[in-house]
Short mmCIF file of C-alpha atoms in Angstrom, two decimals:
data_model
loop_
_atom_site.label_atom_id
_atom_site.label_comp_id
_atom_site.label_asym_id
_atom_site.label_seq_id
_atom_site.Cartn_x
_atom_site.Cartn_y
_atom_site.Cartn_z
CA UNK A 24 0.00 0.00 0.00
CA UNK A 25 1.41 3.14 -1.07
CA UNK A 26 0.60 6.04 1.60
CA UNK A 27 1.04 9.78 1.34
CA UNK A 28 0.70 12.00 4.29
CA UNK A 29 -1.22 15.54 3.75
CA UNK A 30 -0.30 17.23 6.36
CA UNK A 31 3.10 17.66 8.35
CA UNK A 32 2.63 18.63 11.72
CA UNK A 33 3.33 16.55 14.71
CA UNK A 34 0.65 13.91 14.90
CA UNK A 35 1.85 13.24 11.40
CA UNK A 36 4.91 11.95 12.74
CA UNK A 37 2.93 9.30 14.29
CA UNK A 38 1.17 8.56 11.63
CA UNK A 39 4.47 7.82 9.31
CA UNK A 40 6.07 5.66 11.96
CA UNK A 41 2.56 3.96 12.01
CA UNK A 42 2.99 3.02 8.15
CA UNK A 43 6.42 1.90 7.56
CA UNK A 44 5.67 -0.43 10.70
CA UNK A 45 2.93 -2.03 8.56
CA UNK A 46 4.13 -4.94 6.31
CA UNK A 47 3.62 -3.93 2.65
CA UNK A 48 2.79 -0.84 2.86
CA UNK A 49 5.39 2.31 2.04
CA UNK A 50 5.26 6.67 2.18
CA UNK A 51 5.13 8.19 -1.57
CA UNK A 52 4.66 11.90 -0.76
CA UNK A 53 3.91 14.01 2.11
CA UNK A 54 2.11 17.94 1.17
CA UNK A 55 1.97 21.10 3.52
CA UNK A 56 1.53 24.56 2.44
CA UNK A 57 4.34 25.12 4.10
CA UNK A 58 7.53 23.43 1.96
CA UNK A 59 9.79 23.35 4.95
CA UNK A 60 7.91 21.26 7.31
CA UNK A 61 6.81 19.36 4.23
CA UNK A 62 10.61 18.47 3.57
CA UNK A 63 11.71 17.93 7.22
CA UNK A 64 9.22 15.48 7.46
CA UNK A 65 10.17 13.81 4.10
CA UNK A 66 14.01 13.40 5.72
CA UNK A 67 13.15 11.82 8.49
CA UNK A 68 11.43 9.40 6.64
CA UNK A 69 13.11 9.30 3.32
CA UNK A 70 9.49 10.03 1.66
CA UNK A 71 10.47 11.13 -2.52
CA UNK A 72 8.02 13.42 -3.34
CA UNK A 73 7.46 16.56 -1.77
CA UNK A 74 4.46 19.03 -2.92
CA UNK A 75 2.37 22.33 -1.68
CA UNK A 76 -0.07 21.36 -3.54
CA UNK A 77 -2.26 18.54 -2.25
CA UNK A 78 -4.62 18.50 -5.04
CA UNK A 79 -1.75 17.00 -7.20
CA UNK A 80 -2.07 13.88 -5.49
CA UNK A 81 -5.36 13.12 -5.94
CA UNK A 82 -4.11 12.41 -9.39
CA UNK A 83 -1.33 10.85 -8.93
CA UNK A 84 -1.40 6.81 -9.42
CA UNK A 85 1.18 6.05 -7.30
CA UNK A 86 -1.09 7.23 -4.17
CA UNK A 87 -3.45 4.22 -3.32
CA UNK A 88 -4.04 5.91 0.39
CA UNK A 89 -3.73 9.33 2.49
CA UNK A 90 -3.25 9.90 5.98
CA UNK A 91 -5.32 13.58 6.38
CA UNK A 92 -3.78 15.26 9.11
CA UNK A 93 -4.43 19.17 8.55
CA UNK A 94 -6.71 21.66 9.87
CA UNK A 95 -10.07 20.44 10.88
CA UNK A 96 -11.78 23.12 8.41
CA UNK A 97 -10.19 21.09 6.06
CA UNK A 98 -10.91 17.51 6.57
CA UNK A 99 -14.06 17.34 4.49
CA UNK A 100 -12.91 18.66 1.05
CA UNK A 101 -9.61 17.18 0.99
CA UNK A 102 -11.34 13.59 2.30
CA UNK A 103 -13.79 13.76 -0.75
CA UNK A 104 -11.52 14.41 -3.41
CA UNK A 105 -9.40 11.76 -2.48
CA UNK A 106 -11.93 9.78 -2.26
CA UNK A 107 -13.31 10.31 -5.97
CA UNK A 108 -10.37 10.02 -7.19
CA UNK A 109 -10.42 6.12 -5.85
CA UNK A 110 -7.74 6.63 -3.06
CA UNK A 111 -8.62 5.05 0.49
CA UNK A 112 -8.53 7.65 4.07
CA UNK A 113 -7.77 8.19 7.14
CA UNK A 114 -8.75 10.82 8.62
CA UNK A 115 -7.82 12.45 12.06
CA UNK A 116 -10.67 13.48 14.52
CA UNK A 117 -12.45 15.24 14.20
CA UNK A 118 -14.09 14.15 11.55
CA UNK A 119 -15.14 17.80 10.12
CA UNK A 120 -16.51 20.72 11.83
CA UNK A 121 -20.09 19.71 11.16
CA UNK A 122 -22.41 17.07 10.82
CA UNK A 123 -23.43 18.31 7.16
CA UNK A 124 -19.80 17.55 6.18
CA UNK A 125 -19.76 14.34 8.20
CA UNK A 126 -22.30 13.16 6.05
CA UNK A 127 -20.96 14.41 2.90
CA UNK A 128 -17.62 12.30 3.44
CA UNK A 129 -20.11 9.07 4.49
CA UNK A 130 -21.54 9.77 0.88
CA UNK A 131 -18.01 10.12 -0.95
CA UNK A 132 -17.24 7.08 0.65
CA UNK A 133 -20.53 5.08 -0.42
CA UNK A 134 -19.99 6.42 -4.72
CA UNK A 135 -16.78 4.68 -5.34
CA UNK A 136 -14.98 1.30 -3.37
CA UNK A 137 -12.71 3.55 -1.51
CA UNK A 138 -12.69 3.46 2.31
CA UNK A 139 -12.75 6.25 4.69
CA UNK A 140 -11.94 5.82 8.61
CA UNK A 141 -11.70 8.07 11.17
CA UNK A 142 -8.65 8.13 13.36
CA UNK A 143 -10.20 7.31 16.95
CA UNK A 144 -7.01 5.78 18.10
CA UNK A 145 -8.62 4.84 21.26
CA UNK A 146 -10.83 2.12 19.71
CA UNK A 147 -7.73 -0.02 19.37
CA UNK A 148 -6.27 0.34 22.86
CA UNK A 149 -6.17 -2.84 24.50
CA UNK A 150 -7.53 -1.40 27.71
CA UNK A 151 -10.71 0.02 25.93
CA UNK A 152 -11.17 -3.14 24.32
CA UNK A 153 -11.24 -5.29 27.48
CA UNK A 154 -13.76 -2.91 28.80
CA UNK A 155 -15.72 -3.33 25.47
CA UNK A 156 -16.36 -6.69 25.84
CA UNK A 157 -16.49 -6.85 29.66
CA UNK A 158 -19.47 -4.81 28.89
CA UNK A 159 -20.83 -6.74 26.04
CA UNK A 160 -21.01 -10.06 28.05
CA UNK A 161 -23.27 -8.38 31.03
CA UNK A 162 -21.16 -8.66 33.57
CA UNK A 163 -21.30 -5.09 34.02
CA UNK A 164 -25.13 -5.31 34.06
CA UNK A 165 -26.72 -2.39 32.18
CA UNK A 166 -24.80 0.66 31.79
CA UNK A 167 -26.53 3.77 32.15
CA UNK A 168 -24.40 6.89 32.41
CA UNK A 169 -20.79 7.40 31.32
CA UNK A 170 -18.17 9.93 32.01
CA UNK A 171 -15.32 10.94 30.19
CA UNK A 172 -12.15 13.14 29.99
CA UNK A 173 -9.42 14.14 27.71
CA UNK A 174 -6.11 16.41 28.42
CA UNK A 175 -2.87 17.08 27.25
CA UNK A 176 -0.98 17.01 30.02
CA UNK A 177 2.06 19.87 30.14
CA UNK A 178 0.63 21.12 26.94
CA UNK A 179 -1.70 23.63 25.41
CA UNK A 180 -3.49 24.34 22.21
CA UNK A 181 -1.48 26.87 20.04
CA UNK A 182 -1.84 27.62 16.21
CA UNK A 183 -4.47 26.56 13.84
CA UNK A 184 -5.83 24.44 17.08
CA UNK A 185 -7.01 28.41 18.98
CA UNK A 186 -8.37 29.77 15.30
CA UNK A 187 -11.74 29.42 15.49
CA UNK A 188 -11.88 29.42 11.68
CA UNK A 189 -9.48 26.65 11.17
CA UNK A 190 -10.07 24.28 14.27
CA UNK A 191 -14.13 24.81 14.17
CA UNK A 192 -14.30 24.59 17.97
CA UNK A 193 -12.39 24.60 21.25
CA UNK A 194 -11.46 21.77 23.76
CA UNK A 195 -14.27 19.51 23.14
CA UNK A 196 -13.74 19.45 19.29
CA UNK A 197 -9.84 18.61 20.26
CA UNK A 198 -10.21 16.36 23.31
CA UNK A 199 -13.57 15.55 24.20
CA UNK A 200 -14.21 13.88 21.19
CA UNK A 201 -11.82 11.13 22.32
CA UNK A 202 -14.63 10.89 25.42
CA UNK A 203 -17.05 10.86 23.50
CA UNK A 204 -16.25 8.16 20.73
CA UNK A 205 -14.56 5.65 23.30
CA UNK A 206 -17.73 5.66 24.85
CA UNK A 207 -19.47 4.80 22.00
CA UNK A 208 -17.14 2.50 21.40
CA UNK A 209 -17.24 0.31 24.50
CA UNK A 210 -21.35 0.51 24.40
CA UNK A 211 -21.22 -1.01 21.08
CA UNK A 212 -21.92 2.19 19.20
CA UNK A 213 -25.29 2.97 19.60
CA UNK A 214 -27.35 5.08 18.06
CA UNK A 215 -26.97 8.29 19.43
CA UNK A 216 -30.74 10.35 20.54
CA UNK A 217 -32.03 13.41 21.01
CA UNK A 218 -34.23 13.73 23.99
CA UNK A 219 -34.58 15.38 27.64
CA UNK A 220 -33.10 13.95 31.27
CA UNK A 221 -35.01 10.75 31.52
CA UNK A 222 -35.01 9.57 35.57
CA UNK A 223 -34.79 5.99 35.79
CA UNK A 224 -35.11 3.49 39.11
CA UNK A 225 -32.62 0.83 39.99
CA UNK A 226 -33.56 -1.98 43.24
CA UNK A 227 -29.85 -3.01 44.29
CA UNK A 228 -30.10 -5.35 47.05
CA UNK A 229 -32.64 -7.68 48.69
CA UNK A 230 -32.93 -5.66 51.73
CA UNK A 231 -34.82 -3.00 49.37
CA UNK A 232 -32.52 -0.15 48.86
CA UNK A 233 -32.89 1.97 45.57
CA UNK A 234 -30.64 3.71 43.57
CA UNK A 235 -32.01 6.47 41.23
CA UNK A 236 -29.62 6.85 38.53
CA UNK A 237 -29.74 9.84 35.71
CA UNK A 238 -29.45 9.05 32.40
CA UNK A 239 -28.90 12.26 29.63
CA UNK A 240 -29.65 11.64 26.02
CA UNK A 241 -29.12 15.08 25.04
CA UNK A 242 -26.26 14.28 22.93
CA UNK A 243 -26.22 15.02 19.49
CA UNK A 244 -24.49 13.65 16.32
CA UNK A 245 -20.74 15.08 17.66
CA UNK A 246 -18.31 12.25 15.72
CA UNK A 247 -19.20 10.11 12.79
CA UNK A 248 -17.09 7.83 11.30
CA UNK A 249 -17.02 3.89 9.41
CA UNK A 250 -15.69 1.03 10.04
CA UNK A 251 -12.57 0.10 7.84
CA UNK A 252 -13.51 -1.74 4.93
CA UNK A 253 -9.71 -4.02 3.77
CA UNK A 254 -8.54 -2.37 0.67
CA UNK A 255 -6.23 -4.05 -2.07
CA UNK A 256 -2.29 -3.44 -1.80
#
């Protein structure tokens, strides 16, 4: 699989590591705007083919797949041309800055056999998936409220990441999404609802004690992404 990174800031450098580690699969081209950062990234990773001008690779036959790792703003055009052109994604979160553009990717996606995924690196945590399945087999009983956190721990937004513009929303487009799909995730991805505070009544023990617990479904459509579909090398 040949890869090229758009994008070259630092969670790209994950991403390239995350590639050449993968049998088969190789980096073609990395684009940023910026030619520097484009190139520095290129040297550290021996990637050939440097360009400002992402566009270019949607054309380019030697790209089968694209790691999108630029300004949220941006995650919806680039995602669908790429994936017109026949050239499989990955996408970092947030998806896009709106649900609108969410669904125009899903529909990108659905005209052609390209896949699109959506870089919820939590999902693949081996912790997360123990906790998946714990709840899956009822053991856990039936799970009624969650609670969730992200930080960054000795580090703070800067950039494109504090332009509203660019980043299309503040901490909980950055971090809480990560609370937010993980748990979806380990509920088994329901359907997400729109509704009020619904009270609900729980008897714990024989000896007739009652626990009230709260359960919010005032959550709207926040992340949206597909499963990976296997592509061809």
């Amino acid at each position: 699989m040949r890869v090229a990174l758009i994008g070259s800031g630092w969670i790209q450098d994950f991403h390239a590591r995350g590639v050449l580690a993968y049998p088969g699969a190789e980096l073609v081209a990395v684009a940023n705007h910026r030619e520097e950062s484009a190139r520095t990234l290129a040297e550290r990773y021996a990637i050939p083919n440097v360009t400002t001008d992402w566009r270019a690779l949607t054309e380019d036959e030697a790209v089968q797949a694209v790691v999108i790792a630029t300004p949220n703003a941006l995650h919806a055009e680039q995602s669908i041309a790429f994936l017109d052109a026949g050239t499989h994604v990955l996408v970092e979160k947030p998806m896009a800055v709106s649900v609108a553009e969410c669904d125009a990717m899903i529909d990108a996606s659905h005209r052609g056999a390209a896949s699109l995924m959506v870089a919820h690196c939590w999902r693949f945590h081996p912790d997360v998936i123990a906790m998946r399945d714990r709840i899956a087999s009822g053991v856990l009983g039936e799970i009624v409220k969650t609670r969730g956190y992200g930080v960054h721990a000795g580090w703070g937004p800067k950039g494109w990441f504090v332009d509203p513009a660019l980043a299309g929303g503040g901490a909980l487009v950055d971090m809480g999404v990560h609370a937010i799909d993980t748990a979806r995730f380990v509920l088994g991805d329901p359907t997400p609802e729109r509704g009020g505070k619904r009270k609900r009544h729980y008897r714990l023990t024989a000896k007739g004690s009652t626990a009230i617990a709260h359960a919010h479904s005032d959550l709207a459509r926040m992340t949206r992404g597909l499963e990976p579909k296997l592509g061809s090398s």
